[in-house]
PDB file of C-alpha atoms and ligand atoms in Angstrom:
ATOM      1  CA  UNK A   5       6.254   2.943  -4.760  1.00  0.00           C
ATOM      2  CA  UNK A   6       5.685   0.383  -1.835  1.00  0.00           C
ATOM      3  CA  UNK A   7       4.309  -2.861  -2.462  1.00  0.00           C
ATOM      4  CA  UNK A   8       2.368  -3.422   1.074  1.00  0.00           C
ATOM      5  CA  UNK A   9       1.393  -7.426   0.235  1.00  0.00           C
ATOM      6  CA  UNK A  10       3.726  -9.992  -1.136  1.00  0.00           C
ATOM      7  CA  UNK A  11       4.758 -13.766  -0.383  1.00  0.00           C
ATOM      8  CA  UNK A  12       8.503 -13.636  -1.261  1.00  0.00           C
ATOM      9  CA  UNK A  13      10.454 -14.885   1.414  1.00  0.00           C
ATOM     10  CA  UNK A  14      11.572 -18.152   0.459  1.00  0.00           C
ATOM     11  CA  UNK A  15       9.713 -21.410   1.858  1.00  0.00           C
ATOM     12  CA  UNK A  16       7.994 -19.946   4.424  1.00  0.00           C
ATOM     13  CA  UNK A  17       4.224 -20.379   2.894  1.00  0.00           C
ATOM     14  CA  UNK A  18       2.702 -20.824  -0.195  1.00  0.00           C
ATOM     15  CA  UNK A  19       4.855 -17.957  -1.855  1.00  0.00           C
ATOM     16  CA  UNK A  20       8.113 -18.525  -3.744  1.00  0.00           C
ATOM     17  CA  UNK A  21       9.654 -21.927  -3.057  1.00  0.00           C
ATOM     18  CA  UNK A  22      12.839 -21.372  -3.722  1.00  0.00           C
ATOM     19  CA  UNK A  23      15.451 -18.242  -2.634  1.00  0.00           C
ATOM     20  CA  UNK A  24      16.076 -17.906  -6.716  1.00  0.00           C
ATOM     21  CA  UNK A  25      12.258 -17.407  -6.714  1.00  0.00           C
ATOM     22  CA  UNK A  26      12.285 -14.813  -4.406  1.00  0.00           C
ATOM     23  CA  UNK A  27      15.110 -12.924  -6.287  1.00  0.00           C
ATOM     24  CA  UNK A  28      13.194 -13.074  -9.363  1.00  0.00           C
ATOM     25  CA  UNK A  29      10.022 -11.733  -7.985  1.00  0.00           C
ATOM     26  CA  UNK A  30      12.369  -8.968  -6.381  1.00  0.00           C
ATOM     27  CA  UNK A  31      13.803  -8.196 -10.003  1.00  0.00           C
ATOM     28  CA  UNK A  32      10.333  -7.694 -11.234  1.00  0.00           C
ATOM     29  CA  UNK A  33       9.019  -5.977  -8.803  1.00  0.00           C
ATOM     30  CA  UNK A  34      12.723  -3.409  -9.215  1.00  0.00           C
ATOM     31  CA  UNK A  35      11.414  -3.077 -13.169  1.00  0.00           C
ATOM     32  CA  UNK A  36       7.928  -2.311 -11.960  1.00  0.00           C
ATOM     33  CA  UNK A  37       9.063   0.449 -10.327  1.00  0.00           C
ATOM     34  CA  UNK A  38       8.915  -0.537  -6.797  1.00  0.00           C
ATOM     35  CA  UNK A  39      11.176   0.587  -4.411  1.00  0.00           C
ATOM     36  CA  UNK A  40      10.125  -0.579  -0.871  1.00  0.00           C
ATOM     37  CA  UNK A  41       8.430  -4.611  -0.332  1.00  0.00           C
ATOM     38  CA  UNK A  42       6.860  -5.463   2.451  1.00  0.00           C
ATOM     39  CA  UNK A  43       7.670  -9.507   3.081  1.00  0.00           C
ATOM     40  CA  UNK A  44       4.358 -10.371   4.687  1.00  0.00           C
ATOM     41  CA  UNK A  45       3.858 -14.349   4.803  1.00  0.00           C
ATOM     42  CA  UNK A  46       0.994 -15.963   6.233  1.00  0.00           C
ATOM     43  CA  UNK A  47       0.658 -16.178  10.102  1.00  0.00           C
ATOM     44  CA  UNK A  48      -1.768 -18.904  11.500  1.00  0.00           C
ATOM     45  CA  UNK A  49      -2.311 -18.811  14.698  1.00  0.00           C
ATOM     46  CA  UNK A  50      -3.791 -22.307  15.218  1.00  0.00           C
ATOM     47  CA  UNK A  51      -0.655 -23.386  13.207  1.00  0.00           C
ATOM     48  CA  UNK A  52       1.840 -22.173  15.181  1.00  0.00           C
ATOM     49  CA  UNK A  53       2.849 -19.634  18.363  1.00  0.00           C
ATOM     50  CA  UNK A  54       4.260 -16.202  17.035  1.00  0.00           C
ATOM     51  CA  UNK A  55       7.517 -17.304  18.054  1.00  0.00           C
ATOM     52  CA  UNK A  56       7.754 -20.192  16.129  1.00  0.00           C
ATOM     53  CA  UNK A  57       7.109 -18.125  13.008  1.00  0.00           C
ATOM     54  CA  UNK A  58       9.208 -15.509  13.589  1.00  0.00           C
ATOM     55  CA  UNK A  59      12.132 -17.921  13.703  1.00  0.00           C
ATOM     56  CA  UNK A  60      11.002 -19.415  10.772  1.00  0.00           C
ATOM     57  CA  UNK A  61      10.713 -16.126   9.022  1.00  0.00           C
ATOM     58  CA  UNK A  62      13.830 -15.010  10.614  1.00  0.00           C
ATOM     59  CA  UNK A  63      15.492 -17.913   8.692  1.00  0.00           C
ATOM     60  CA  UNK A  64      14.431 -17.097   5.469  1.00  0.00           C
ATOM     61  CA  UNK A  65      15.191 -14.018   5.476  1.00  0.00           C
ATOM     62  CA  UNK A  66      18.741 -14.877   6.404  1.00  0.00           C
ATOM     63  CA  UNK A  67      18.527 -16.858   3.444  1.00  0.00           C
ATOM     64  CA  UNK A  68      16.947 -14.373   1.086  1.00  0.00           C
ATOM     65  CA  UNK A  69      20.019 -11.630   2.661  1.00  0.00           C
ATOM     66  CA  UNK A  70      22.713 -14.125   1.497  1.00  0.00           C
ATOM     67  CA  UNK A  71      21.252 -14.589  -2.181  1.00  0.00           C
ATOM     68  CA  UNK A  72      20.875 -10.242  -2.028  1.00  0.00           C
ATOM     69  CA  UNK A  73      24.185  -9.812  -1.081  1.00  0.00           C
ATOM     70  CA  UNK A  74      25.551 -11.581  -3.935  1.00  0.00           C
ATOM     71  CA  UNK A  75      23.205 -10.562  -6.851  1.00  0.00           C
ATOM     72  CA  UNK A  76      24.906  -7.340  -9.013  1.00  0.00           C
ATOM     73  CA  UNK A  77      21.422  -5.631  -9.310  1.00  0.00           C
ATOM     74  CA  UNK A  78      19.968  -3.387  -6.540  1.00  0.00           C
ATOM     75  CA  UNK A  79      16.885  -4.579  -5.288  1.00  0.00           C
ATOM     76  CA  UNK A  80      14.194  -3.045  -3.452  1.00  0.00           C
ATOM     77  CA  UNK A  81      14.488  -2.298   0.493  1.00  0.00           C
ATOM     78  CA  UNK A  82      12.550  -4.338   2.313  1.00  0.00           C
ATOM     79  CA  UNK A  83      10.217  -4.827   5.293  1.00  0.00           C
ATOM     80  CA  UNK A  84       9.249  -7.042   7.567  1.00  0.00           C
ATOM     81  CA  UNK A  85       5.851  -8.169   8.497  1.00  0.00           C
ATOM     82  CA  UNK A  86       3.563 -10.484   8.199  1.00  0.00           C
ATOM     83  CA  UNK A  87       0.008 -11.185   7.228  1.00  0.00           C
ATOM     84  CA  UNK A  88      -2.113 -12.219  10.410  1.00  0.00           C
ATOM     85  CA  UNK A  89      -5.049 -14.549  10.025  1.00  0.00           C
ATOM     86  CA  UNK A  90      -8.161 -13.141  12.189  1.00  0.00           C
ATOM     87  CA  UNK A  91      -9.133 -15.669  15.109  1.00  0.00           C
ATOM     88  CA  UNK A  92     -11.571 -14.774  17.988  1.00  0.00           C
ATOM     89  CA  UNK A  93      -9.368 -13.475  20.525  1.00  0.00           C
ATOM     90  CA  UNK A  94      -6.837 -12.202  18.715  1.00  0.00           C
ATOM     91  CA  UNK A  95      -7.408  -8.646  20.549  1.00  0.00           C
ATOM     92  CA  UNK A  96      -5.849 -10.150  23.578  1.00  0.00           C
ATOM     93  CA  UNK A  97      -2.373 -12.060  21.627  1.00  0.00           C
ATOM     94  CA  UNK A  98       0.646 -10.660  24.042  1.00  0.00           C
ATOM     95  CA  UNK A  99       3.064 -11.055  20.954  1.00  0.00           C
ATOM     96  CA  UNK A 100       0.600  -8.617  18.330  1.00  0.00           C
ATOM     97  CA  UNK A 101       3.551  -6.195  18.511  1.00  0.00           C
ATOM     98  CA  UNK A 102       5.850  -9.122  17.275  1.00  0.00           C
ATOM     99  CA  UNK A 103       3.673  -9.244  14.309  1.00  0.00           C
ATOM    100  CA  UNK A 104       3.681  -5.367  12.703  1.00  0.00           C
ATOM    101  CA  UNK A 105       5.394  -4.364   9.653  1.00  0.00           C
ATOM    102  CA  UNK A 106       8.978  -3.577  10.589  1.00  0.00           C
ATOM    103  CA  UNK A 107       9.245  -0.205  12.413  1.00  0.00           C
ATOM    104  CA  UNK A 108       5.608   0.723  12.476  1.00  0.00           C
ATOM    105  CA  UNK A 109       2.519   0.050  14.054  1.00  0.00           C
ATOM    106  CA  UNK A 110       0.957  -1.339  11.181  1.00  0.00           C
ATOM    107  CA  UNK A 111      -0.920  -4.779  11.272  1.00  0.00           C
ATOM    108  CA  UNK A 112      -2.179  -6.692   7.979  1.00  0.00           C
ATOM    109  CA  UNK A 113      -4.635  -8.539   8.978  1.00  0.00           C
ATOM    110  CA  UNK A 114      -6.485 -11.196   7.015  1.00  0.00           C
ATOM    111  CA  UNK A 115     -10.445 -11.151   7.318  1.00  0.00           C
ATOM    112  CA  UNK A 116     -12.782 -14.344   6.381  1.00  0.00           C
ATOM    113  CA  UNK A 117     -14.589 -14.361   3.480  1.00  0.00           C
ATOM    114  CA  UNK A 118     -17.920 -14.540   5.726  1.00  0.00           C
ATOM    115  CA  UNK A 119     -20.310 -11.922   6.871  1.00  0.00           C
ATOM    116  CA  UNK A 120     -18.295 -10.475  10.161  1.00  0.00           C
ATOM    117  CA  UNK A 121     -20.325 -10.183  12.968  1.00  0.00           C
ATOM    118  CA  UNK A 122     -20.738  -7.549  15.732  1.00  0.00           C
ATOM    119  CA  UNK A 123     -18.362  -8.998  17.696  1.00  0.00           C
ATOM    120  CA  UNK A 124     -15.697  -9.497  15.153  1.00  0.00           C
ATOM    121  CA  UNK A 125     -15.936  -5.795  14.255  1.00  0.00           C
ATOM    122  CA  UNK A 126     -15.681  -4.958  17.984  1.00  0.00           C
ATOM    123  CA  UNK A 127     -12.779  -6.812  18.123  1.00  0.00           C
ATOM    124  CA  UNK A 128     -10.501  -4.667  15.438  1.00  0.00           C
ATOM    125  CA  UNK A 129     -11.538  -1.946  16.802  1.00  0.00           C
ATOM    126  CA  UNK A 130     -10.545  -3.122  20.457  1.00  0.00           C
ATOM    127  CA  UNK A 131      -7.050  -4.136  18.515  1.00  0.00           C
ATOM    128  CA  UNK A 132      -6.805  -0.411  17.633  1.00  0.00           C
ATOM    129  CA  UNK A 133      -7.660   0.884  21.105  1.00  0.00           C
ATOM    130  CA  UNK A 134      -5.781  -1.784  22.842  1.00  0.00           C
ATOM    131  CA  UNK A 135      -2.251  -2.031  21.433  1.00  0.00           C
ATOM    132  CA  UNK A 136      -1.768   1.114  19.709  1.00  0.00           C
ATOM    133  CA  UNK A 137      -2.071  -1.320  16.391  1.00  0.00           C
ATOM    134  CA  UNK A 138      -3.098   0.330  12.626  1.00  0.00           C
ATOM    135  CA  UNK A 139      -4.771  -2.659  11.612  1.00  0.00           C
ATOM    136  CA  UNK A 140      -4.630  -2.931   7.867  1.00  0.00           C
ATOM    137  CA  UNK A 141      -7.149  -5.227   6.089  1.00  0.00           C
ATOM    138  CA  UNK A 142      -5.570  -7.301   3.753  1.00  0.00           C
ATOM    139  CA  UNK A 143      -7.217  -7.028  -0.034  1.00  0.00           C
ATOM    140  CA  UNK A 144     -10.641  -6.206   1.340  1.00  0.00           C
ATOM    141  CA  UNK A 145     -11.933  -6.734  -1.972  1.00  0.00           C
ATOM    142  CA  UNK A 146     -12.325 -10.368  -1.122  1.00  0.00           C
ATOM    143  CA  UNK A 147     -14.398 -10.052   2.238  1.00  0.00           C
ATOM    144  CA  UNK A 148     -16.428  -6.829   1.452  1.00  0.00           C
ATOM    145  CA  UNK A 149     -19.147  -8.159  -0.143  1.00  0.00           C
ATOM    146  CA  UNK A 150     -20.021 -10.742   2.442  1.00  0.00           C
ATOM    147  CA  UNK A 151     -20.474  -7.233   4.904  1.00  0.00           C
ATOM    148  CA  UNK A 152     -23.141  -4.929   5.855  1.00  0.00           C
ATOM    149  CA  UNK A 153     -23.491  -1.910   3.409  1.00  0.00           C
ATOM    150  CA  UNK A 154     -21.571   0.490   5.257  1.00  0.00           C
ATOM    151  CA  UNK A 155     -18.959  -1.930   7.240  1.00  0.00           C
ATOM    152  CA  UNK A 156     -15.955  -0.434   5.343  1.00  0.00           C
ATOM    153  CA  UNK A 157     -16.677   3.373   5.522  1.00  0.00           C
ATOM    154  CA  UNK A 158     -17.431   2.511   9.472  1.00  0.00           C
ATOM    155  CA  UNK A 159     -14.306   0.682   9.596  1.00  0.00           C
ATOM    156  CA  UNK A 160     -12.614   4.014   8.163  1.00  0.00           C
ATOM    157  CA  UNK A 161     -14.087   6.114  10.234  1.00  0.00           C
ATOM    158  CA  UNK A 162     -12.927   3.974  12.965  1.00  0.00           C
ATOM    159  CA  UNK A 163      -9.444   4.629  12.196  1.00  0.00           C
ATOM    160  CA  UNK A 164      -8.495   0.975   9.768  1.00  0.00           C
ATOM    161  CA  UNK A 165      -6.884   1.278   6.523  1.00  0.00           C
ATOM    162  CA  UNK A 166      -7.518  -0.900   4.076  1.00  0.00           C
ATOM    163  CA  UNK A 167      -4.959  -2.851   1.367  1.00  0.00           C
ATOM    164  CA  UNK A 168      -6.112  -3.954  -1.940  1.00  0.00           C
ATOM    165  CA  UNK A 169      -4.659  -5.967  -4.045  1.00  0.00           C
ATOM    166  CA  UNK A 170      -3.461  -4.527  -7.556  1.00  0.00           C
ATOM    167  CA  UNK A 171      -5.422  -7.191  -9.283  1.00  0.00           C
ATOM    168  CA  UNK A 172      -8.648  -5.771  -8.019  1.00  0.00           C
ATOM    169  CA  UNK A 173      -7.718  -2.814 -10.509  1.00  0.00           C
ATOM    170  CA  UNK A 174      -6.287  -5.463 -12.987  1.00  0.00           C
ATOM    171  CA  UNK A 175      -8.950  -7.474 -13.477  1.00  0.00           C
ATOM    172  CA  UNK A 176     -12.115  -5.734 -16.139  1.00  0.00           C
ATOM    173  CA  UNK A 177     -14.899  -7.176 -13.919  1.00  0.00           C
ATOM    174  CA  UNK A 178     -13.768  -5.300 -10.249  1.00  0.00           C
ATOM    175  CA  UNK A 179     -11.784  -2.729 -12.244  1.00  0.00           C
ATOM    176  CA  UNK A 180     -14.891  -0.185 -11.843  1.00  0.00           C
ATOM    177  CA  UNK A 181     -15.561  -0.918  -7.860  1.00  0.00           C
ATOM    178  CA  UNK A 182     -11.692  -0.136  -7.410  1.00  0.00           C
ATOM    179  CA  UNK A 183     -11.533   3.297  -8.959  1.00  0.00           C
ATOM    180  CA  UNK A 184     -14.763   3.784  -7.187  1.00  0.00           C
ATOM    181  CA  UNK A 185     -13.007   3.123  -3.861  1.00  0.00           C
ATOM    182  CA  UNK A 186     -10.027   4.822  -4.958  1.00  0.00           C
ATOM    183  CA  UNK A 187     -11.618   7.586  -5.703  1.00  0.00           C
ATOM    184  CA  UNK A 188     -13.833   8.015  -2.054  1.00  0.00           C
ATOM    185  CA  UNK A 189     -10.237   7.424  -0.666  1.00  0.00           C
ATOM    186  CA  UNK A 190     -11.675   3.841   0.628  1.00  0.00           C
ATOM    187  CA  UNK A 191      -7.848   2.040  -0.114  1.00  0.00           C
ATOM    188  CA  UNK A 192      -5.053   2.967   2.196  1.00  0.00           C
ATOM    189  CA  UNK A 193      -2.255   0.566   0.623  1.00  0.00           C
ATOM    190  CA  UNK A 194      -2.038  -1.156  -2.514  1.00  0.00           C
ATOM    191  CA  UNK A 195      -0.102  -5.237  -2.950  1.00  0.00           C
ATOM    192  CA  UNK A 196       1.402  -7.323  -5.457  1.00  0.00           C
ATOM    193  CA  UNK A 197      -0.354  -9.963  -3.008  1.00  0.00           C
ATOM    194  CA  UNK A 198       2.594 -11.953  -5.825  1.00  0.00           C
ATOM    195  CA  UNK A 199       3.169 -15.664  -4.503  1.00  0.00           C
ATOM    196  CA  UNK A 200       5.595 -17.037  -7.482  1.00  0.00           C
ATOM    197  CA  UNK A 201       6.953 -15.953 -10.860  1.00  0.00           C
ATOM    198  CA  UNK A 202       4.377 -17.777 -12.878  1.00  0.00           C
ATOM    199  CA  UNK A 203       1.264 -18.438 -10.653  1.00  0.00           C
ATOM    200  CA  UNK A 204       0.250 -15.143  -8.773  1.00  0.00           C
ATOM    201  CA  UNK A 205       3.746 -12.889 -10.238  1.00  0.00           C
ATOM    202  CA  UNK A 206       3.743  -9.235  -8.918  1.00  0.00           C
ATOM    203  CA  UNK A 207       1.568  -6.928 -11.220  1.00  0.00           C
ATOM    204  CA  UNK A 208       1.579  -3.545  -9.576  1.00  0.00           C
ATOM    205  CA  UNK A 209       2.575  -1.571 -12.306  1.00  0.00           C
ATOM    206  CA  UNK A 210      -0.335  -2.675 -14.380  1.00  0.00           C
ATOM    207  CA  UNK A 211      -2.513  -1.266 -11.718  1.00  0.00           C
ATOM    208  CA  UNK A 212      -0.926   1.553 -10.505  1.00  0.00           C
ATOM    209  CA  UNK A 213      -0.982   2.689 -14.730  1.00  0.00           C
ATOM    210  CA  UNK A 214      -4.455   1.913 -14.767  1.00  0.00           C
ATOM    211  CA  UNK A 215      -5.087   4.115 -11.703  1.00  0.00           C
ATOM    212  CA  UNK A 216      -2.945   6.769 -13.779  1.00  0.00           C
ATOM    213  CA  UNK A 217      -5.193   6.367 -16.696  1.00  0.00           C
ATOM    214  CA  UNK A 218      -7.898   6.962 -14.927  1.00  0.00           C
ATOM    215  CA  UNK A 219      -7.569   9.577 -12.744  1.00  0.00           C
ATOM    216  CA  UNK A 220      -4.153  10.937 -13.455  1.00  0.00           C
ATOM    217  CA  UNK A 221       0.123  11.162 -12.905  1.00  0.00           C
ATOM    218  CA  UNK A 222      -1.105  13.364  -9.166  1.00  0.00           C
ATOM    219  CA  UNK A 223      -3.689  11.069  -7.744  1.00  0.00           C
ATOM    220  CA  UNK A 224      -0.809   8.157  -8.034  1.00  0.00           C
ATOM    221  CA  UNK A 225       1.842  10.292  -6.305  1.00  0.00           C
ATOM    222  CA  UNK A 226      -0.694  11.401  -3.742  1.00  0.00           C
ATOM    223  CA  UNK A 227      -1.889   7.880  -3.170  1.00  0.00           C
ATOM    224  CA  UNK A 228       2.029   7.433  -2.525  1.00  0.00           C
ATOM    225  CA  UNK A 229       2.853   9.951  -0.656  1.00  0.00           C
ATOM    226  CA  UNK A 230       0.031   9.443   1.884  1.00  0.00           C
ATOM    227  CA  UNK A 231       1.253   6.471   2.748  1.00  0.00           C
ATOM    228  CA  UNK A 232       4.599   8.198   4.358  1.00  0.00           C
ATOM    229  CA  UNK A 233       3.211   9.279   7.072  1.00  0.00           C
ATOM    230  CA  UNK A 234       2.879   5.370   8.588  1.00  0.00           C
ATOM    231  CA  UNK A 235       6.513   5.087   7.841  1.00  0.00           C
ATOM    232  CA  UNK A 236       9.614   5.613  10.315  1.00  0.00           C
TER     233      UNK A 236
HETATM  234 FE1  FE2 B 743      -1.485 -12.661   0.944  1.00  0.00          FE
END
């Protein structure tokens, strides 16, 4: 089980704040059943160049490496990536290939919570044609509603995938929307989205049983299973 979404790397946003933190969240995320974790902290770019945050991410990781080394429990494999935040123009960053999920092609990219316009659609779909990039939207549950009726099957069609978080299937009141768009094959990838222990922890399991309830044992292993082919 992958867990596309999490902030674990170790002072690098507003995910765990501490390397102990990040171990934790690891462990949990180990009893959950997960077995790959994508380490995607936020990316700004009106913070910072790409650069500048892959040296910062680079450094946490090192960090986050030492404190794995020395803990006596395995822990999940991990991946690097990061989670990009949409800006006009963003189609024409040199570094976009700097920013993919570790060995892959795969982007997650963070939409506002605004109605997108024309143009902003154009533009991840010129990011697809452009660079060879798979964008993925990051929990799409959050912008979706602010979009044309239709925006996300077009998308689809278009060639994005889409990430959800597992709290969409968590929570009772968006719990029927995501086993409707699990069921039309509308979510691509599934995150903890987890940014601490306490505040945000990693609750995949919870959702990935409720998608079992649901539908059943093969759907969840299909879901899964899919999701190799973006790998290696
Ligand atoms: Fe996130």
């Amino acid at each position: 089980m992958i867990d596309f979404h999490s902030h674990i790397l170790p002072q690098i946003d507003d995910g765990a704040q501490s390397v102990e933190e990040s171990i934790e969240m690891l462990k949990m995320l180990k009893n959950q059943g997960v077995n790959t974790v994508c380490l995607t902290p936020h990316y700004i770019a009106m913070d910072e160049s790409p650069k500048e945050f892959l040296e910062r991410r680079d450094e946490a990781f090192k960090a986050l490496k030492e404190a794995i080394e020395s803990c006596d429990e395995e822990l999940p494999k991990l991946l690097l990536g990061a989670e990009v935040y949409y800006y006009p123009g963003i189609c024409r960053m040199e570094e976009i290939d700097t920013l993919k999920l570790e060995n892959t092609e795969l982007l997650l990219l963070e939409m506002p919570m605004a109605p997108w316009s024309e143009y902003t659609i154009r533009e991840i779909l010129d990011l697809i044609n452009s660079s060879n990039t798979k964008v993925v939207i990051a929990h799409i549950e959050r912008a979706m509603g602010y979009q044309k009726r239709g925006t996300v099957e077009r998308l689809i069609d278009s060639g994005v995938l889409m990430q959800t978080n597992a709290s969409f299937f968590n929570m009772r009141k968006t719990r029927r929307t995501a086993f409707k768009m699990f069921n039309s094959g509308l979510i691509h990838f599934l995150g903890s989205d987890c940014h601490s222990v306490k505040h945000r922890p990693p609750r995949i399991e919870e959702a990935v049983s409720a998608i079992k309830d649901k539908f059943s044992q093969d759907a969840v292993d299909e879901f899964f299973e899919e999701q190799k082919d973006y790998f290696e």
